[in-house]
Amino acid sequence: MSAPISEAFTALYGRAPDGVWAAPGRVNLIGEHTDYNDGFVMPFALPHTTVAAVSRRTDGLLRLHSADASADGTAGTEGVVELRVDALAPGTDPHWTAYPAGVVWALREAGHPVTGADLHLASTVPVGAGLSSSAALEVVVALALNDLYALDLPRWKLARLCQRAENVYVGAPTGIMDQTASACCTAGHALFLDTRDLSVRQIPFDLAAEGMRLLVVDTRVRHAHSDGEYGKRRAGCEKGAALLGVDALRDVPYDGLDTALAGLGDEDEVRRLVRHIVTENQRVERVAALLEAGRTREIGPLLTEGHASLRDDFRISCPELDTAVDSALAAGALGARMTGGGFGGSAIVLAETGDVETITKAVAAAFAAAGHTPPRTFEAVPSAGAARLA
Ligand code: ADP
Ligand code: MG
């Protein structure tokens, strides 16, 4: 991958890049919407990556180009976009360029002397599919600048700066999971992340060796209204924590859930949100324990339980996601759930290797029968986190 991208960089900027970096998209195995409740998540990295060829500049110019600029849906940034690093301001750029520019802004705001760069990007991460193309884009830029400017920042700190870029510069409210996954995952593992203290644990997740596969079903429904709904869920969770007198819903123990729910009076909507978060945190811990004990097949029912909780309590599924999950289970999947923010995006399916073809066909047939756009189904092998390629 690094040779063609270097050539494209040279054709654009008239010199070879200083280096080439890659950062992956991710799938969340379990732990949905827990990351803004100080809870647990367990993503793993996809083999799909965003690759960046980058050179340093010392004249204050930031030049950006993406082979996938048109995937943004906003026209006008297909060529090289030129910005000044000292003129970067949050909330001013509606285009894809806000993601890399936001990373430069966040680094400079944190006191790191980034004086410009030329960047060329190319990605195989599906955009807007809930597989975190945005975090892949941020993290690849952060890692490249970290190396080129010898900033020596640890991975978790790069993830934090990328989250700040997305929250403040781009203006999209997200937790810390996506950026940490892209920066910190390792091949053959899922990443147990405690979003309160950012401690991580690499959990063995080598499915092929155990005769299983994990499929991603991209429903191709793009999460158009998800920002507003995300904000509502987030506010509801904060209200729940306040009513229960805890810093975050993470602090409501699973053992004390019934008492906590009873204490919420007539706040039915908050009660449902609280129940999802508390049971979901417990599911992440149970999945981690099963994987660490080598009992991988047994995580299937927990994934399916997680879907029911997101559908019925958190209410962020959609007909296409439910069709994917229900048809996969009916065709013999070990477990299935929606993954990512909800209202579209992708579902994941855990299956015996020998059942993959039957399940893939059954899901496609169910989509056709329901009149949905055909889904895109592919296998997700737990892959490496961000790295320098050349
Ligand atoms: P997701 O992270 O689930 O893919 P987001 O809406 O968070 O969806 O991020 C998608 C946005 O990120 C795109 O609309 C685009 O602005 C930007 N983006 C991601 N990857 C690229 C890329 N390779 N080139 C240009 N823009 C990209
Ligand atoms: Mg995103």
XYZ file of C-alpha atoms and ligand atoms in Angstrom:
418
model
C 0.000 0.000 0.000
C 2.825 2.407 0.779
C 4.318 2.484 -2.763
C 1.219 3.697 -4.655
C 0.347 6.229 -1.964
C 3.903 7.615 -2.012
C 3.667 7.987 -5.780
C 0.327 9.777 -5.494
C 1.839 12.098 -2.866
C 4.814 12.860 -5.117
C 2.518 13.578 -8.076
C 0.520 16.038 -5.923
C 3.274 17.843 -4.049
C 6.351 17.433 -6.264
C 8.495 15.612 -3.689
C 8.498 12.270 -1.897
C 6.737 12.048 1.502
C 8.730 11.913 4.734
C 6.774 8.800 5.695
C 3.606 6.704 5.392
C 1.257 5.771 8.270
C -1.920 3.704 8.589
C -4.766 3.649 11.130
C -7.689 1.197 11.117
C -11.426 1.485 11.422
C -12.990 -0.542 14.219
C -15.888 -2.708 15.166
C -17.228 -2.656 18.677
C -17.665 -6.229 19.886
C -19.680 -5.208 22.953
C -20.163 -2.109 25.136
C -22.445 0.289 23.249
C -23.032 3.865 24.442
C -21.144 3.048 27.640
C -18.157 5.226 26.739
C -19.768 8.498 27.816
C -20.938 6.866 31.039
C -17.378 6.167 32.248
C -18.043 2.506 31.415
C -16.435 -0.389 29.547
C -16.145 -1.009 25.813
C -14.484 -3.764 23.790
C -13.690 -2.825 20.202
C -11.259 -4.487 17.821
C -9.474 -3.061 14.794
C -10.553 -3.884 11.242
C -8.130 -4.776 8.443
C -9.543 -1.691 6.679
C -7.274 1.323 7.160
C -6.818 4.954 6.304
C -3.309 5.483 4.983
C -1.538 8.852 5.012
C 1.602 9.952 3.179
C 2.895 12.995 5.022
C 5.737 15.525 4.948
C 6.600 18.193 7.485
C 6.442 21.871 6.607
C 7.951 24.759 8.524
C 6.119 27.658 6.848
C 2.742 27.383 8.620
C 0.927 25.797 5.659
C -1.279 22.723 5.992
C -2.071 21.124 2.643
C -4.646 18.331 2.550
C -5.751 15.904 -0.123
C -7.908 12.783 0.082
C -8.500 10.223 -2.659
C -11.868 9.694 -0.972
C -12.912 13.337 -0.625
C -16.110 12.691 -2.572
C -17.211 10.100 0.026
C -17.755 13.116 2.275
C -20.932 14.055 0.449
C -19.939 17.743 0.434
C -18.519 18.850 -2.908
C -15.628 21.223 -3.401
C -12.704 19.625 -1.613
C -11.587 17.096 -4.228
C -8.381 19.005 -4.972
C -5.590 20.029 -2.588
C -7.007 22.196 0.204
C -4.603 24.753 1.633
C -4.983 26.094 5.180
C -2.804 28.124 7.565
C -2.130 26.411 10.886
C -2.309 29.686 12.820
C -5.744 30.471 11.360
C -7.431 27.165 12.308
C -10.615 27.790 14.306
C -13.157 25.277 15.669
C -16.561 25.031 14.021
C -15.604 26.861 10.826
C -15.095 23.974 8.383
C -18.072 21.841 7.248
C -15.914 19.576 5.052
C -13.874 16.417 5.637
C -10.809 18.628 5.997
C -12.052 19.566 9.490
C -10.931 16.145 10.788
C -7.206 16.423 9.915
C -7.185 20.194 10.503
C -8.830 19.569 13.885
C -5.998 17.247 14.861
C -3.414 19.904 13.979
C -5.455 22.465 15.937
C -5.729 20.162 18.981
C -1.990 19.446 18.970
C -1.130 23.152 18.710
C -3.666 24.085 21.379
C -2.007 21.538 23.690
C 1.276 23.389 23.132
C 2.903 21.159 20.513
C 4.759 23.183 17.887
C 3.269 21.763 14.679
C 4.310 24.170 11.927
C 2.540 22.631 8.951
C 2.373 19.525 6.779
C 1.522 18.160 3.358
C -0.875 15.212 3.546
C -2.326 12.757 1.072
C -4.879 10.209 2.296
C -6.427 7.047 0.896
C -8.813 4.798 2.794
C -10.453 1.391 2.638
C -12.650 2.072 5.692
C -16.302 2.356 4.604
C -17.386 5.947 5.328
C -20.435 6.528 7.529
C -21.002 2.795 8.121
C -20.446 2.972 11.872
C -16.938 1.553 11.409
C -15.257 4.781 12.423
C -13.658 6.148 9.294
C -13.541 9.464 11.177
C -11.331 8.087 13.963
C -9.092 6.304 11.434
C -8.614 9.631 9.675
C -7.830 11.520 12.892
C -5.522 8.892 14.346
C -3.453 8.430 11.191
C -2.841 12.189 11.091
C -2.040 12.381 14.815
C 0.407 9.477 14.636
C 2.151 10.909 11.575
C 2.587 14.323 13.223
C 3.654 12.705 16.499
C 6.490 10.981 14.634
C 7.428 13.820 12.271
C 7.550 16.393 15.076
C 9.112 13.934 17.571
C 6.351 14.747 20.080
C 6.697 11.392 21.817
C 3.067 11.378 22.970
C 1.657 8.060 24.237
C -1.112 6.436 22.231
C -3.856 7.168 24.769
C -2.941 10.855 24.674
C -3.063 10.928 20.871
C -6.521 9.334 21.118
C -7.611 12.057 23.558
C -6.388 14.809 21.238
C -8.218 13.186 18.311
C -11.411 13.034 20.361
C -10.977 16.724 21.168
C -10.537 17.456 17.448
C -13.803 15.633 16.657
C -15.797 17.059 19.598
C -14.613 20.662 19.456
C -13.183 21.343 15.989
C -15.542 19.205 13.884
C -18.369 19.603 16.406
C -19.405 15.937 16.602
C -20.088 14.631 20.110
C -18.343 11.261 20.509
C -16.808 9.288 23.347
C -13.205 8.108 23.513
C -13.706 4.559 22.199
C -13.166 4.979 18.463
C -9.898 6.860 18.647
C -8.495 4.583 21.358
C -9.421 1.513 19.304
C -7.706 2.836 16.204
C -4.607 3.859 18.177
C -4.253 0.966 20.641
C -5.686 -2.284 19.214
C -3.417 -5.223 18.401
C -3.904 -8.061 15.907
C -5.746 -11.131 17.199
C -7.171 -9.220 20.165
C -10.123 -7.158 21.254
C -9.351 -4.164 23.447
C -10.989 -3.964 26.866
C -11.067 -0.238 27.617
C -12.135 1.306 30.890
C -13.221 4.726 29.696
C -12.939 6.199 33.202
C -9.185 5.814 33.644
C -8.357 4.846 30.029
C -6.654 1.646 31.185
C -6.663 -1.085 28.541
C -6.341 -4.850 28.442
C -5.659 -6.883 25.292
C -8.182 -9.752 25.215
C -7.369 -12.798 23.016
C -9.836 -12.873 20.111
C -8.413 -15.122 17.417
C -11.617 -16.511 15.950
C -10.210 -18.311 12.908
C -8.033 -20.512 15.123
C -11.178 -21.618 16.961
C -13.237 -22.352 13.843
C -15.360 -19.220 13.975
C -15.767 -16.020 12.010
C -17.118 -12.575 12.752
C -19.138 -11.003 9.964
C -19.924 -7.333 9.547
C -23.222 -6.568 7.838
C -23.156 -2.983 6.595
C -26.855 -2.115 6.213
C -25.852 0.872 4.061
C -28.350 2.936 6.004
C -26.432 6.072 6.906
C -27.053 7.536 10.325
C -28.518 10.864 9.194
C -30.375 11.866 12.379
C -28.012 10.165 14.754
C -26.367 13.303 16.203
C -29.597 14.626 17.716
C -30.635 11.203 18.995
C -27.139 10.638 20.383
C -27.387 13.928 22.252
C -30.757 12.939 23.721
C -29.456 9.565 24.951
C -26.400 11.222 26.402
C -28.458 13.852 28.228
C -30.817 11.118 29.490
C -27.891 9.143 30.904
C -26.559 12.260 32.640
C -29.991 12.891 34.110
C -30.095 9.286 35.356
C -26.715 9.675 37.056
C -27.826 12.938 38.678
C -31.106 11.427 39.924
C -29.217 8.470 41.374
C -26.566 10.684 42.963
C -23.574 9.154 41.164
C -20.834 10.744 39.035
C -21.669 8.484 36.089
C -23.885 5.453 35.416
C -20.721 3.362 35.641
C -21.078 3.768 39.398
C -24.443 1.987 39.563
C -23.534 -1.603 40.519
C -25.216 -4.437 38.609
C -26.167 -6.010 41.940
C -27.972 -2.834 42.945
C -29.757 -2.312 39.630
C -33.280 -3.153 40.794
C -33.041 -0.752 43.721
C -31.644 1.972 41.462
C -34.418 1.493 38.887
C -37.072 1.593 41.601
C -35.556 4.864 42.838
C -36.207 6.581 39.490
C -39.906 7.098 40.216
C -41.930 7.881 37.102
C -38.876 8.590 34.906
C -39.579 5.665 32.558
C -37.369 6.809 29.724
C -34.402 7.429 32.025
C -35.053 4.058 33.656
C -34.670 2.288 30.300
C -31.439 4.121 29.523
C -30.009 3.298 32.953
C -30.957 -0.369 32.592
C -29.164 -0.590 29.249
C -25.962 1.040 30.480
C -25.709 -0.999 33.690
C -26.476 -4.344 32.008
C -24.225 -3.499 29.054
C -21.243 -2.785 31.329
C -21.819 -6.151 32.919
C -21.996 -7.821 29.486
C -18.597 -6.352 28.566
C -17.071 -7.785 31.735
C -18.680 -11.183 31.109
C -17.529 -11.289 27.470
C -13.970 -10.397 28.545
C -13.994 -13.132 31.189
C -15.305 -15.741 28.718
C -12.715 -14.843 26.085
C -9.911 -14.917 28.636
C -11.118 -18.366 29.721
C -11.101 -19.591 26.094
C -14.919 -20.004 26.102
C -15.413 -17.940 22.950
C -18.596 -19.620 21.666
C -20.389 -18.660 24.848
C -20.177 -14.940 24.083
C -22.830 -15.377 21.343
C -25.902 -15.095 23.602
C -24.415 -12.020 25.303
C -24.062 -10.266 21.946
C -27.692 -11.075 21.159
C -28.816 -9.877 24.603
C -26.945 -6.642 23.962
C -28.908 -6.139 20.746
C -32.229 -6.601 22.512
C -31.184 -4.044 25.108
C -30.201 -1.505 22.434
C -33.428 -2.137 20.516
C -35.902 -2.183 23.410
C -34.325 -0.107 26.178
C -31.953 2.300 24.418
C -34.146 2.408 21.289
C -31.479 3.078 18.706
C -31.915 0.162 16.322
C -33.739 0.362 12.976
C -35.593 -2.146 10.761
C -32.487 -2.950 8.685
C -30.351 -3.686 11.766
C -33.105 -5.865 13.254
C -33.462 -7.728 9.938
C -29.703 -8.404 9.887
C -29.670 -9.700 13.463
C -32.888 -11.732 13.285
C -32.107 -13.385 9.937
C -28.526 -14.240 10.965
C -29.744 -15.851 14.192
C -32.484 -17.756 12.372
C -29.814 -19.097 9.983
C -27.732 -20.461 12.855
C -25.472 -17.605 14.018
C -23.979 -17.976 17.523
C -24.881 -14.382 18.299
C -25.565 -11.060 16.579
C -26.009 -7.410 17.457
C -26.022 -3.935 16.003
C -22.715 -2.152 16.538
C -21.832 1.536 16.643
C -24.031 4.522 17.368
C -27.260 3.124 15.927
C -30.013 4.175 13.466
C -28.179 2.394 10.648
C -24.558 1.499 10.134
C -23.525 -2.091 10.734
C -24.409 -5.257 12.616
C -21.969 -7.982 13.652
C -22.582 -11.709 13.489
C -20.582 -14.425 15.261
C -20.737 -17.694 13.335
C -19.162 -21.095 12.964
C -16.873 -20.986 9.917
C -18.978 -23.630 8.165
C -22.159 -21.559 8.551
C -20.844 -18.310 7.064
C -22.129 -18.879 3.549
C -25.617 -19.970 4.648
C -25.910 -16.987 7.002
C -24.662 -14.478 4.429
C -27.225 -15.739 1.915
C -30.020 -15.773 4.500
C -29.303 -12.162 5.498
C -29.278 -11.043 1.859
C -32.562 -12.884 1.228
C -34.193 -11.322 4.289
C -33.141 -7.833 3.137
C -34.588 -8.511 -0.313
C -37.838 -9.839 1.146
C -38.184 -6.739 3.342
C -37.445 -4.418 0.418
C -34.233 -3.039 1.979
C -31.177 -1.975 -0.036
C -28.878 -5.038 -0.332
C -26.380 -5.112 2.583
C -22.631 -5.432 2.195
C -21.332 -8.341 4.254
C -17.647 -8.971 4.933
C -15.496 -10.834 7.409
C -13.756 -8.836 10.137
C -10.414 -10.231 11.250
C -9.168 -8.589 14.482
C -6.262 -6.529 13.128
C -3.441 -4.216 14.186
C -3.825 -0.658 15.440
C -2.211 2.404 13.908
C 1.390 2.076 12.741
C 4.095 3.623 10.582
C 4.395 1.731 7.285
C 7.372 3.466 5.680
P -17.943 6.939 10.527
O -16.879 7.388 11.449
O -18.911 5.984 11.142
O -17.431 6.418 9.223
P -18.599 9.743 10.622
O -19.795 10.500 10.199
O -18.171 9.830 12.033
O -18.844 8.222 10.171
O -17.365 10.190 9.753
C -17.470 10.227 8.336
C -16.860 11.512 7.811
O -15.431 11.473 8.001
C -17.037 11.678 6.309
O -18.266 12.334 6.013
C -15.838 12.538 5.942
O -16.084 13.895 6.237
C -14.767 12.054 6.902
N -13.880 11.039 6.316
C -13.636 9.806 6.798
N -12.709 9.157 6.050
C -12.354 10.017 5.074
C -11.419 9.956 3.984
N -10.659 8.887 3.755
N -11.312 11.055 3.175
C -12.062 12.145 3.403
N -12.936 12.251 4.400
C -13.090 11.221 5.226
Mg -17.170 8.494 13.253
